[in-house]
């Protein structure tokens, strides 16, 4: 799904308020790192 700029900005602002120890942050990082690695492959 495509997010518009306002929706994306709002989501990032909410993410900034999530405590560092929240387990969701490590899940999000794992997923993001996997996607970035896949894109770097080619």
PDB file of N, CA and C in Angstrom:
ATOM      1  N   UNK A   1       0.828  -1.207   0.000  1.00  0.00           N
ATOM      2  CA  UNK A   1       0.000   0.000   0.000  1.00  0.00           C
ATOM      3  C   UNK A   1       0.864   1.259   0.000  1.00  0.00           C
ATOM      4  N   UNK A   2       0.377   2.265  -0.664  1.00  0.00           N
ATOM      5  CA  UNK A   2       1.086   3.538  -0.737  1.00  0.00           C
ATOM      6  C   UNK A   2       0.536   4.485   0.322  1.00  0.00           C
ATOM      7  N   UNK A   3       1.436   5.121   1.052  1.00  0.00           N
ATOM      8  CA  UNK A   3       1.046   6.094   2.068  1.00  0.00           C
ATOM      9  C   UNK A   3       1.233   7.493   1.497  1.00  0.00           C
ATOM     10  N   UNK A   4       0.318   8.383   1.850  1.00  0.00           N
ATOM     11  CA  UNK A   4       0.562   9.759   1.418  1.00  0.00           C
ATOM     12  C   UNK A   4       1.533  10.414   2.406  1.00  0.00           C
ATOM     13  N   UNK A   5       2.028  11.571   2.068  1.00  0.00           N
ATOM     14  CA  UNK A   5       3.050  12.225   2.896  1.00  0.00           C
ATOM     15  C   UNK A   5       2.577  12.503   4.307  1.00  0.00           C
ATOM     16  N   UNK A   6       1.338  12.970   4.446  1.00  0.00           N
ATOM     17  CA  UNK A   6       0.811  13.269   5.775  1.00  0.00           C
ATOM     18  C   UNK A   6       0.699  12.024   6.632  1.00  0.00           C
ATOM     19  N   UNK A   7       0.238  10.943   6.023  1.00  0.00           N
ATOM     20  CA  UNK A   7       0.097   9.676   6.747  1.00  0.00           C
ATOM     21  C   UNK A   7       1.470   9.158   7.183  1.00  0.00           C
ATOM     22  N   UNK A   8       2.438   9.238   6.288  1.00  0.00           N
ATOM     23  CA  UNK A   8       3.782   8.786   6.611  1.00  0.00           C
ATOM     24  C   UNK A   8       4.401   9.636   7.714  1.00  0.00           C
ATOM     25  N   UNK A   9       4.251  10.938   7.622  1.00  0.00           N
ATOM     26  CA  UNK A   9       4.785  11.825   8.651  1.00  0.00           C
ATOM     27  C   UNK A   9       4.136  11.539   9.999  1.00  0.00           C
ATOM     28  N   UNK A  10       2.826  11.367  10.014  1.00  0.00           N
ATOM     29  CA  UNK A  10       2.132  11.046  11.258  1.00  0.00           C
ATOM     30  C   UNK A  10       2.626   9.747  11.865  1.00  0.00           C
ATOM     31  N   UNK A  11       2.845   8.743  11.018  1.00  0.00           N
ATOM     32  CA  UNK A  11       3.345   7.454  11.503  1.00  0.00           C
ATOM     33  C   UNK A  11       4.748   7.601  12.088  1.00  0.00           C
ATOM     34  N   UNK A  12       5.599   8.389  11.435  1.00  0.00           N
ATOM     35  CA  UNK A  12       6.951   8.596  11.953  1.00  0.00           C
ATOM     36  C   UNK A  12       6.935   9.334  13.286  1.00  0.00           C
ATOM     37  N   UNK A  13       6.033  10.286  13.425  1.00  0.00           N
ATOM     38  CA  UNK A  13       5.923  11.008  14.693  1.00  0.00           C
ATOM     39  C   UNK A  13       5.470  10.082  15.813  1.00  0.00           C
ATOM     40  N   UNK A  14       4.532   9.190  15.519  1.00  0.00           N
ATOM     41  CA  UNK A  14       4.091   8.212  16.513  1.00  0.00           C
ATOM     42  C   UNK A  14       5.238   7.267  16.868  1.00  0.00           C
ATOM     43  N   UNK A  15       5.985   6.832  15.867  1.00  0.00           N
ATOM     44  CA  UNK A  15       7.120   5.943  16.084  1.00  0.00           C
ATOM     45  C   UNK A  15       8.145   6.599  17.006  1.00  0.00           C
ATOM     46  N   UNK A  16       8.368   7.882  16.825  1.00  0.00           N
ATOM     47  CA  UNK A  16       9.332   8.601  17.657  1.00  0.00           C
ATOM     48  C   UNK A  16       8.930   8.580  19.126  1.00  0.00           C
ATOM     49  N   UNK A  17       7.641   8.418  19.399  1.00  0.00           N
ATOM     50  CA  UNK A  17       7.167   8.393  20.775  1.00  0.00           C
ATOM     51  C   UNK A  17       7.180   7.017  21.417  1.00  0.00           C
ATOM     52  N   UNK A  18       7.535   5.991  20.651  1.00  0.00           N
ATOM     53  CA  UNK A  18       7.568   4.632  21.188  1.00  0.00           C
ATOM     54  C   UNK A  18       8.869   4.460  21.973  1.00  0.00           C
ATOM     55  N   UNK A  19       8.792   3.966  23.212  1.00  0.00           N
ATOM     56  CA  UNK A  19      10.009   3.790  24.017  1.00  0.00           C
ATOM     57  C   UNK A  19      11.019   2.861  23.333  1.00  0.00           C
ATOM     58  N   UNK A  20      12.299   3.136  23.532  1.00  0.00           N
ATOM     59  CA  UNK A  20      13.369   2.362  22.891  1.00  0.00           C
ATOM     60  C   UNK A  20      13.297   0.882  23.230  1.00  0.00           C
ATOM     61  N   UNK A  21      12.827   0.550  24.418  1.00  0.00           N
ATOM     62  CA  UNK A  21      12.793  -0.853  24.839  1.00  0.00           C
ATOM     63  C   UNK A  21      11.563  -1.609  24.334  1.00  0.00           C
ATOM     64  N   UNK A  22      10.665  -0.926  23.641  1.00  0.00           N
ATOM     65  CA  UNK A  22       9.462  -1.573  23.105  1.00  0.00           C
ATOM     66  C   UNK A  22       9.874  -2.633  22.088  1.00  0.00           C
ATOM     67  N   UNK A  23       9.382  -3.843  22.247  1.00  0.00           N
ATOM     68  CA  UNK A  23       9.775  -4.957  21.377  1.00  0.00           C
ATOM     69  C   UNK A  23       9.423  -4.705  19.915  1.00  0.00           C
ATOM     70  N   UNK A  24       8.414  -3.865  19.672  1.00  0.00           N
ATOM     71  CA  UNK A  24       8.032  -3.573  18.286  1.00  0.00           C
ATOM     72  C   UNK A  24       9.163  -2.895  17.519  1.00  0.00           C
ATOM     73  N   UNK A  25       9.959  -2.088  18.217  1.00  0.00           N
ATOM     74  CA  UNK A  25      11.059  -1.400  17.529  1.00  0.00           C
ATOM     75  C   UNK A  25      12.060  -2.398  16.965  1.00  0.00           C
ATOM     76  N   UNK A  26      12.390  -3.436  17.736  1.00  0.00           N
ATOM     77  CA  UNK A  26      13.336  -4.433  17.219  1.00  0.00           C
ATOM     78  C   UNK A  26      12.718  -5.223  16.073  1.00  0.00           C
ATOM     79  N   UNK A  27      11.406  -5.478  16.121  1.00  0.00           N
ATOM     80  CA  UNK A  27      10.716  -6.152  15.011  1.00  0.00           C
ATOM     81  C   UNK A  27      10.761  -5.281  13.758  1.00  0.00           C
ATOM     82  N   UNK A  28      10.443  -4.004  13.922  1.00  0.00           N
ATOM     83  CA  UNK A  28      10.443  -3.086  12.786  1.00  0.00           C
ATOM     84  C   UNK A  28      11.837  -2.985  12.178  1.00  0.00           C
ATOM     85  N   UNK A  29      12.860  -2.933  13.032  1.00  0.00           N
ATOM     86  CA  UNK A  29      14.236  -2.840  12.538  1.00  0.00           C
ATOM     87  C   UNK A  29      14.608  -4.094  11.767  1.00  0.00           C
ATOM     88  N   UNK A  30      14.261  -5.251  12.291  1.00  0.00           N
ATOM     89  CA  UNK A  30      14.573  -6.515  11.624  1.00  0.00           C
ATOM     90  C   UNK A  30      13.932  -6.559  10.236  1.00  0.00           C
ATOM     91  N   UNK A  31      12.657  -6.194  10.175  1.00  0.00           N
ATOM     92  CA  UNK A  31      11.952  -6.196   8.889  1.00  0.00           C
ATOM     93  C   UNK A  31      12.563  -5.186   7.917  1.00  0.00           C
ATOM     94  N   UNK A  32      12.848  -4.002   8.413  1.00  0.00           N
ATOM     95  CA  UNK A  32      13.440  -2.965   7.565  1.00  0.00           C
ATOM     96  C   UNK A  32      14.820  -3.348   7.061  1.00  0.00           C
ATOM     97  N   UNK A  33      15.646  -3.898   7.956  1.00  0.00           N
ATOM     98  CA  UNK A  33      16.982  -4.330   7.552  1.00  0.00           C
ATOM     99  C   UNK A  33      16.903  -5.422   6.487  1.00  0.00           C
ATOM    100  N   UNK A  34      15.953  -6.356   6.641  1.00  0.00           N
ATOM    101  CA  UNK A  34      15.792  -7.438   5.665  1.00  0.00           C
ATOM    102  C   UNK A  34      15.380  -6.876   4.300  1.00  0.00           C
ATOM    103  N   UNK A  35      14.457  -5.927   4.294  1.00  0.00           N
ATOM    104  CA  UNK A  35      14.033  -5.319   3.030  1.00  0.00           C
ATOM    105  C   UNK A  35      15.172  -4.554   2.361  1.00  0.00           C
ATOM    106  N   UNK A  36      15.930  -3.809   3.158  1.00  0.00           N
ATOM    107  CA  UNK A  36      17.059  -3.061   2.601  1.00  0.00           C
ATOM    108  C   UNK A  36      18.118  -4.006   2.040  1.00  0.00           C
ATOM    109  N   UNK A  37      18.405  -5.087   2.744  1.00  0.00           N
ATOM    110  CA  UNK A  37      19.398  -6.057   2.274  1.00  0.00           C
ATOM    111  C   UNK A  37      18.939  -6.695   0.968  1.00  0.00           C
ATOM    112  N   UNK A  38      17.659  -6.995   0.878  1.00  0.00           N
ATOM    113  CA  UNK A  38      17.110  -7.596  -0.339  1.00  0.00           C
ATOM    114  C   UNK A  38      17.246  -6.639  -1.524  1.00  0.00           C
ATOM    115  N   UNK A  39      16.996  -5.382  -1.288  1.00  0.00           N
ATOM    116  CA  UNK A  39      17.103  -4.385  -2.370  1.00  0.00           C
ATOM    117  C   UNK A  39      18.548  -4.175  -2.799  1.00  0.00           C
ATOM    118  N   UNK A  40      19.474  -4.302  -1.848  1.00  0.00           N
ATOM    119  CA  UNK A  40      20.892  -4.120  -2.170  1.00  0.00           C
ATOM    120  C   UNK A  40      21.410  -5.275  -3.026  1.00  0.00           C
ATOM    121  N   UNK A  41      20.796  -6.437  -2.902  1.00  0.00           N
ATOM    122  CA  UNK A  41      21.213  -7.608  -3.687  1.00  0.00           C
ATOM    123  C   UNK A  41      20.957  -7.398  -5.169  1.00  0.00           C
ATOM    124  N   UNK A  42      19.889  -6.720  -5.460  1.00  0.00           N
ATOM    125  CA  UNK A  42      19.709  -6.493  -6.849  1.00  0.00           C
ATOM    126  C   UNK A  42      18.389  -6.409  -7.387  1.00  0.00           C
TER     127      UNK A  42
END
